[in-house]
Coordinates of C-alpha atoms and ligand atoms in Angstrom, one line a residue:
X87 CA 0.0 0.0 0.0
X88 CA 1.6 3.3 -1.2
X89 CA 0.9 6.0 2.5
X90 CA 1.6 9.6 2.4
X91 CA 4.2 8.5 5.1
X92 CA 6.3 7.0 2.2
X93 CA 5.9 9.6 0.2
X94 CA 6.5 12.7 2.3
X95 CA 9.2 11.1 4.5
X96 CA 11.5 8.7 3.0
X97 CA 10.3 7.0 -0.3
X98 CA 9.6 7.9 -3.8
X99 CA 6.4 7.5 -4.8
X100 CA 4.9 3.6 -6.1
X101 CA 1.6 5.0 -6.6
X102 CA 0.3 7.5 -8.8
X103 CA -3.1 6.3 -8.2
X104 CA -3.4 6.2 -4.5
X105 CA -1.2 9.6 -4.5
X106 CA -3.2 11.1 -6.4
X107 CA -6.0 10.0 -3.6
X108 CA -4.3 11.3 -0.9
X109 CA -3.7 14.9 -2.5
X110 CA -6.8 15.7 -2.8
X111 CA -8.2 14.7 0.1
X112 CA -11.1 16.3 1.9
X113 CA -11.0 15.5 5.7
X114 CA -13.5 12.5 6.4
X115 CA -14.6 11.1 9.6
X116 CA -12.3 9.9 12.0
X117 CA -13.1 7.1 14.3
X118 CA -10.8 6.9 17.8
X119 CA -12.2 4.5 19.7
X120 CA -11.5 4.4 23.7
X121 CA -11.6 7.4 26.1
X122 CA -12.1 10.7 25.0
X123 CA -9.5 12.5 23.6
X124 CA -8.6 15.2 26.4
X125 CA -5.7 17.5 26.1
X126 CA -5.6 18.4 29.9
X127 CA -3.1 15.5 30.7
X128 CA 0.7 15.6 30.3
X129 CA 2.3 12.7 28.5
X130 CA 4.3 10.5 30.4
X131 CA 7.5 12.0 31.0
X132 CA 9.6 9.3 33.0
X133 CA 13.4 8.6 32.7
X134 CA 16.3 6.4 32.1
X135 CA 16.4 4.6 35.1
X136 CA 12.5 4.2 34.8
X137 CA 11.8 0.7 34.5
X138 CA 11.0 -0.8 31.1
X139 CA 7.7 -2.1 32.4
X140 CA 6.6 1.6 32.8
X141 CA 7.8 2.6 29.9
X142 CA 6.1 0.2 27.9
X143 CA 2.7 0.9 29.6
X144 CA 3.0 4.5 28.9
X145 CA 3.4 3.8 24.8
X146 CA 0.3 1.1 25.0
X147 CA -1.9 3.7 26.8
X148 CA -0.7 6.8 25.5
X149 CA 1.1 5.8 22.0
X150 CA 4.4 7.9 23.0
X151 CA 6.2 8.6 25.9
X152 CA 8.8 11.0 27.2
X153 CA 12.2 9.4 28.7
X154 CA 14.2 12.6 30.0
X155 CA 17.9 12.4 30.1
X156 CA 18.1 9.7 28.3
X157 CA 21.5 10.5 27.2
X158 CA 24.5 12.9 28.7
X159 CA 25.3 16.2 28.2
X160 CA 28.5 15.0 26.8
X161 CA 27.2 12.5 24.0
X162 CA 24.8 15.3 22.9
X163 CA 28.0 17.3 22.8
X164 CA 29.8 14.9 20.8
X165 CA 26.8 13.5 18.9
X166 CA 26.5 17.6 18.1
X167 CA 30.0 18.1 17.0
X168 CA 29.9 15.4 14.3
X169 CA 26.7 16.2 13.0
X170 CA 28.2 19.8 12.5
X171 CA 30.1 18.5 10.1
X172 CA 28.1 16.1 8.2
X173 CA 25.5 18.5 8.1
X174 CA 27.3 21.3 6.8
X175 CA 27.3 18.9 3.4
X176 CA 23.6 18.3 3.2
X177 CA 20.6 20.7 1.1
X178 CA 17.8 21.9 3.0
X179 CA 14.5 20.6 1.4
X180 CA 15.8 17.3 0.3
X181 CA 14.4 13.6 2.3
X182 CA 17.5 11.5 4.0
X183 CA 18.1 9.7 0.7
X184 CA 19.9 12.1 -1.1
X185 CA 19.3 9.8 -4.9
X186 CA 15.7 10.1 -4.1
X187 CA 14.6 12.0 -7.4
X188 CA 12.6 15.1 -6.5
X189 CA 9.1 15.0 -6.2
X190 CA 6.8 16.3 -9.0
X191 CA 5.5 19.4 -9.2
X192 CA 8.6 20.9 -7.7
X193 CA 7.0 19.9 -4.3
X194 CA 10.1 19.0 -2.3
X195 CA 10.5 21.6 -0.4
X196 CA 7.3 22.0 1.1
X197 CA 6.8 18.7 1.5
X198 CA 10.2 18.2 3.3
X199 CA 10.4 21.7 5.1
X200 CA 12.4 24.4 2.7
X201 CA 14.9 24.8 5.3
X202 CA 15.0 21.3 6.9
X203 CA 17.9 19.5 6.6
X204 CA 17.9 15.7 6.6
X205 CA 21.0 13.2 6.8
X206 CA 21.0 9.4 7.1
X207 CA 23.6 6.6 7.2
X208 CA 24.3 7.8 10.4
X209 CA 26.0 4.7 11.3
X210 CA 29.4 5.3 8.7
X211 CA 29.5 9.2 9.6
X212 CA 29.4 9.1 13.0
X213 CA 31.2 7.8 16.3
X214 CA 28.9 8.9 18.4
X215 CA 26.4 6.8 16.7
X216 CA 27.8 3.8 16.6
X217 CA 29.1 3.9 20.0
X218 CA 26.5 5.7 22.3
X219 CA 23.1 5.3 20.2
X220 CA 23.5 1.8 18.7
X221 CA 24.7 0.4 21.9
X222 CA 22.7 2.2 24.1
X223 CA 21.7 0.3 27.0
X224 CA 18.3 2.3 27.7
X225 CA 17.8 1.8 23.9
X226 CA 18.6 -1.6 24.1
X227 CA 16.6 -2.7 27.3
X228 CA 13.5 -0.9 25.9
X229 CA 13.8 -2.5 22.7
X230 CA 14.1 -6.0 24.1
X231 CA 10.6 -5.5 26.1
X232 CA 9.0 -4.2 23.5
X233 CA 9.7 -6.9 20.6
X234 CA 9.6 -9.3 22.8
X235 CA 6.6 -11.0 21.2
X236 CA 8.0 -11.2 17.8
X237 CA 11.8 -11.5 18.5
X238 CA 14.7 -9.4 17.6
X239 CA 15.1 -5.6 16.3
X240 CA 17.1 -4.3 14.7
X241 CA 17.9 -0.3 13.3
X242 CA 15.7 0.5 10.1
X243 CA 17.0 4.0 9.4
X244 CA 18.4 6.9 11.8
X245 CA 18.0 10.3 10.4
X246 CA 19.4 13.6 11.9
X247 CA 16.6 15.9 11.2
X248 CA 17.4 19.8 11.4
X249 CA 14.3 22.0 11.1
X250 CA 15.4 25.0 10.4
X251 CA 14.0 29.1 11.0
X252 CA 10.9 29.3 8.5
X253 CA 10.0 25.6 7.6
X254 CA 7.0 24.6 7.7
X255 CA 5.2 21.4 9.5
X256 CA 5.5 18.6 8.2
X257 CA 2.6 16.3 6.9
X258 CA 0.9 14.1 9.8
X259 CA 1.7 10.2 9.8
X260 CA 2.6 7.4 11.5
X261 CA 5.9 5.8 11.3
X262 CA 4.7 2.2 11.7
X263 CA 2.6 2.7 8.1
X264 CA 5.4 2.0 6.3
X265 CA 5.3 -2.0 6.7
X266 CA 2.7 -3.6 5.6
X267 CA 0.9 -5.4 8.9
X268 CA 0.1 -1.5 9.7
X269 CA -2.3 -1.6 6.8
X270 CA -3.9 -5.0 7.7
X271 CA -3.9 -5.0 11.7
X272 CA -7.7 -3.6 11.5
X273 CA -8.9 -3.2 14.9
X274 CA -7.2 -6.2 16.2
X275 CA -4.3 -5.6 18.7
X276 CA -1.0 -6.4 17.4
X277 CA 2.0 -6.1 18.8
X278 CA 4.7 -2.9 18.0
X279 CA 6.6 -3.5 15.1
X280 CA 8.5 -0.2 14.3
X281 CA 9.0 2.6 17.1
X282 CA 10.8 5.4 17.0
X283 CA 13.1 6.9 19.2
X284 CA 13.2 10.4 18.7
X285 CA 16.6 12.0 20.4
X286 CA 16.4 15.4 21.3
X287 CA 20.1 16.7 20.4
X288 CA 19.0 20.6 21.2
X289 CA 16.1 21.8 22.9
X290 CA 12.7 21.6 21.1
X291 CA 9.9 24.6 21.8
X292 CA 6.9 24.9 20.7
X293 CA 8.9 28.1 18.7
X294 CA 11.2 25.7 16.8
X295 CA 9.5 22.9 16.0
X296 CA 9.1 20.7 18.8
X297 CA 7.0 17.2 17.1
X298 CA 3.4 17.4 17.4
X299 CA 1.7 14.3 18.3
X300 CA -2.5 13.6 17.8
X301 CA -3.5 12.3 21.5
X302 CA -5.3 8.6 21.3
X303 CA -4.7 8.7 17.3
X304 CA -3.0 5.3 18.0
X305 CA -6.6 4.3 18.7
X306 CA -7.6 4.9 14.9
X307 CA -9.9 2.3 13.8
X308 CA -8.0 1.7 10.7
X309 CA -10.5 -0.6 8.9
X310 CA -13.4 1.3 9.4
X311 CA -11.2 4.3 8.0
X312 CA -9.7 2.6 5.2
X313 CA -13.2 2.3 3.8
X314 CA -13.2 6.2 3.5
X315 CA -12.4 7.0 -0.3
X316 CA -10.8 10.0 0.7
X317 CA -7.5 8.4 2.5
X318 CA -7.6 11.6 4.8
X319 CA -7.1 9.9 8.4
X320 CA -4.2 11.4 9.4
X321 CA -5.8 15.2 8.6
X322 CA -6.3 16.9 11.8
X323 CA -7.1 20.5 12.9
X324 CA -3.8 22.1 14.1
X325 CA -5.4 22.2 17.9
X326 CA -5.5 18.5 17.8
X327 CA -2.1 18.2 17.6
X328 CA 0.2 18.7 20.7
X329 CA 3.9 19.6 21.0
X330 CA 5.8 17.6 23.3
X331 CA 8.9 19.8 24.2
X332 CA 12.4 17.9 25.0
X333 CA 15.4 19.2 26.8
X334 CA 18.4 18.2 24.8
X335 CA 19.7 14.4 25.5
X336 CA 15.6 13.7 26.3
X337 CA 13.9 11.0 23.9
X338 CA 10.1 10.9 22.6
X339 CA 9.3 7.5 22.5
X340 CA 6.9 7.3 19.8
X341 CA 4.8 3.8 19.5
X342 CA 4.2 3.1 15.3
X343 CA 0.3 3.9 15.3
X344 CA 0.7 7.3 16.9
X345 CA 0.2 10.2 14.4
X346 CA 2.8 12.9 14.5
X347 CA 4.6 15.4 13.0
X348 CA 7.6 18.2 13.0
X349 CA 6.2 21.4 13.2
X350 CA 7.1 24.9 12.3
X351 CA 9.9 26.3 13.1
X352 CA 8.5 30.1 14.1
X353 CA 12.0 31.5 15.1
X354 CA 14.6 33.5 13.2
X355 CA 17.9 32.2 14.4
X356 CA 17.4 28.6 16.2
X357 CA 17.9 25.3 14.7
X358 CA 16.0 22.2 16.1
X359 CA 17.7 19.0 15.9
X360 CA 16.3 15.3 16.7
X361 CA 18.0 12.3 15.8
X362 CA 15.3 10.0 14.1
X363 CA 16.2 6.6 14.7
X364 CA 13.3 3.9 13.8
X365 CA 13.3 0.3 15.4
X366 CA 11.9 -2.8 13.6
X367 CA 10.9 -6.1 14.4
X368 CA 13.3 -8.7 12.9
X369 CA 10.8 -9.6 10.9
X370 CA 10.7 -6.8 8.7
X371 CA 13.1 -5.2 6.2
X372 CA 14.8 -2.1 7.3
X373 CA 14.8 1.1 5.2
X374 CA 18.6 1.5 4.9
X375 CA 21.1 -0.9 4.3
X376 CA 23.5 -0.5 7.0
X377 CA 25.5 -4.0 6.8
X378 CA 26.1 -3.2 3.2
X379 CA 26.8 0.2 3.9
X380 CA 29.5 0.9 7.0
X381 CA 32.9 -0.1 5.9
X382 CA 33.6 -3.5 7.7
X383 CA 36.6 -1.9 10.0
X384 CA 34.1 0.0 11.6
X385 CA 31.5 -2.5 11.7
X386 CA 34.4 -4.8 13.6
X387 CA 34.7 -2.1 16.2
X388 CA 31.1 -2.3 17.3
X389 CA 29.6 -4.1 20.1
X390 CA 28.1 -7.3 19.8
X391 CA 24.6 -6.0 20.3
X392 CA 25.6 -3.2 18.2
X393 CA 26.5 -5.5 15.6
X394 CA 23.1 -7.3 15.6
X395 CA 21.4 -4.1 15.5
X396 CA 22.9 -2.6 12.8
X397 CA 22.6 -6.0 10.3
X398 CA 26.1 -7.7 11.2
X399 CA 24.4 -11.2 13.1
X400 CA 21.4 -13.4 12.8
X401 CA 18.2 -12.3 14.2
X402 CA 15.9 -14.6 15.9
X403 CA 11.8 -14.5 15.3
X404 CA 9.6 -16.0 17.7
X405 CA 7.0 -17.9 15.7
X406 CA 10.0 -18.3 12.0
X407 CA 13.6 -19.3 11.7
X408 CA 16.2 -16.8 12.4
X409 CA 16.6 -13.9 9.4
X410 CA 19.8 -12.8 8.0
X411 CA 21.8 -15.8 8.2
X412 CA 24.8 -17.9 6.8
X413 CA 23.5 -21.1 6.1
X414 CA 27.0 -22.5 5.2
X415 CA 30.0 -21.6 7.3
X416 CA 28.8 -21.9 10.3
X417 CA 27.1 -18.2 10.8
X418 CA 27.6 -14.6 10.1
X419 CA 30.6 -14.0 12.9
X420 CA 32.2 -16.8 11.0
X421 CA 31.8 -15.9 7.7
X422 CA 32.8 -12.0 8.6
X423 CA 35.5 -12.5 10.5
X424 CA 34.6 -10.7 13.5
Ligands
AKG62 O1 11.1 15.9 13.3 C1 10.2 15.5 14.0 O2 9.8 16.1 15.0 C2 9.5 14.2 13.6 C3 10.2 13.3 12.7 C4 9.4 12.2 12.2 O3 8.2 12.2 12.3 C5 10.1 11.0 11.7 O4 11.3 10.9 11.6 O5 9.4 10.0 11.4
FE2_63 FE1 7.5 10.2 11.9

């Protein structure tokens, strides 16, 4: 199924028909089932030494959660520095995949925020990456309890994402849309399949572009929805959508069914950054190919858990055989060398 997701975000189009659907949409009826949808409550904001059983609860009730100071003034200063230089390199109004052709109609940079700035393969340009995000133990401990019913994770794509004075928000989604059981779940539960941990490497306002998220949209009936010709479920009225503000090193924890956005960027002079970085079940092919990608010195370097993440090791699934194996000399360590 071709979403506005995959278009606005990451993907060239698939699907002129169903794009052409979704751009001239008219907002239909939306249908959140559960409690009402209140704004007077806070989101969760809990931290790193919160236990994973919290954490977890929070997403399943709320769709996102808030873990302050998940990471140290000093890896935000070092995650910082190297994305000063790597960014310096990358066009505003462009998606992370820099081959991605532009859009038609010259929509690009409206579409990706004129003076938003967007880099991926994070793993082969930075340190910091490798060795504080991909082998994070918060990361890793929350990641473990939340695929725990389909088996491992590993990294689909991590994205440095700098809005920029003036930009506009970005389309509503939800991250999770971008794999296929999103589309065929209906109103069954079904376990999380592709979070997001959203990595606050500046502060984010409500001036600069701090993400927006729709309050119980992770309730959206989809299959009742789907039905609507119009495809306009994620269109909301801007007072719908709330901004969660972070403190730089804090992480927005968002569950895949939540709808979100970044927003404007109001101010003159401040540039928001977040690290993107999206987490898929093992079952499910990520968006960048990171074991092809990072040179293999580098990869050798990494933790083993860090390896597995980013594509270097089997991955077990709970109900198929493991994913991403060697079948003949006696598994991937082996047949790596390291
Ligand atoms: O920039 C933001 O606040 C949100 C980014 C986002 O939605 C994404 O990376 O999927
Ligand atoms: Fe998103």
């Amino acid at each position: 199924m071709y979403t506005p997701v995959a278009l606005l975000c990451r993907t060239p189009a698939r699907s002129r028909l169903l794009r052409t659907k979704f751009m001239h949409a008219a907002i239909p009826s939306l249908s959140i089932s559960g409690p009402a949808v209140t704004t007077s409550r806070r989101f969760s904001r809990l931290s790193r030494t919160s236990s994973v059983t919290s954490i977890l609860k929070a997403v399943k009730d709320d769709g996102c959660v808030v873990i302050e100071s998940m990471f140290t003034p000093s890896q935000i200063s070092r995650l910082n520095k190297e994305m000063d230089a790597a960014l310096a390199n990358v066009s505003a109004g462009r998606p992370a995949n820099a081959n991605t052709p532009p859009l038609p109609g010259g929509i690009d940079p409206s579409v990706f925020g004129h003076n938003t700035k967007r880099l991926g393969n994070l793993p082969s340009s930075s340190a910091a990456f490798r060795e504080d995000v991909a082998d994070s133990e918060s990361l890793h401990d929350i990641c473990t309890g939340i695929f725990k019913e389909t088996g491992d994770y590993w990294l689909s794509t991590a994205q440095m994402i700098e809005i920029g004075p003036g930009s506009k928000a970005q389309p509503l989604h939800a991250d999770a849309s971008g794999w296929w059981p999103f589309w065929s779940m209906g109103g069954k539960w079904t376990p999380e399949f592709a979070v997001n941990f959203l990595i606050a490497t500046t502060d984010t306002t409500k001036a600069n572009g701090a993400t927006g998220v729709v309050r119980g949209s992770h309730r959206i009936k989809y299959h009742d929805v789907l039905d609507d010709a119009t495809l306009g479920f994620w269109q909301f009225p801007d007072e719908q959508v709330e901004q969660i503000e972070l403190k730089a090193g804090d992480c927005l924890l968002l569950g895949g069914r939540i709808v979100h956005r970044g927003e404007e960027n109001k101010t003159t002079d401040e540039f928001r950054r977040l690290l993107s970085c999206t987490v898929i079940s093992s079952t499910l092919t990520p968006e960048e190919a990171h074991p092809l990608l990072l040179e293999r010195e580098r990869a050798r370097e990494l933790s083993e858990r860090a390896k597995k993440f980013l594509g270097f090791r089997e991955l077990a699934t709970t109900i198929g055989p493991d994913v991403w194996q060697d079948h003949q000399q006696g598994g991937l360590k082996r047949a790596l060398g390291f």
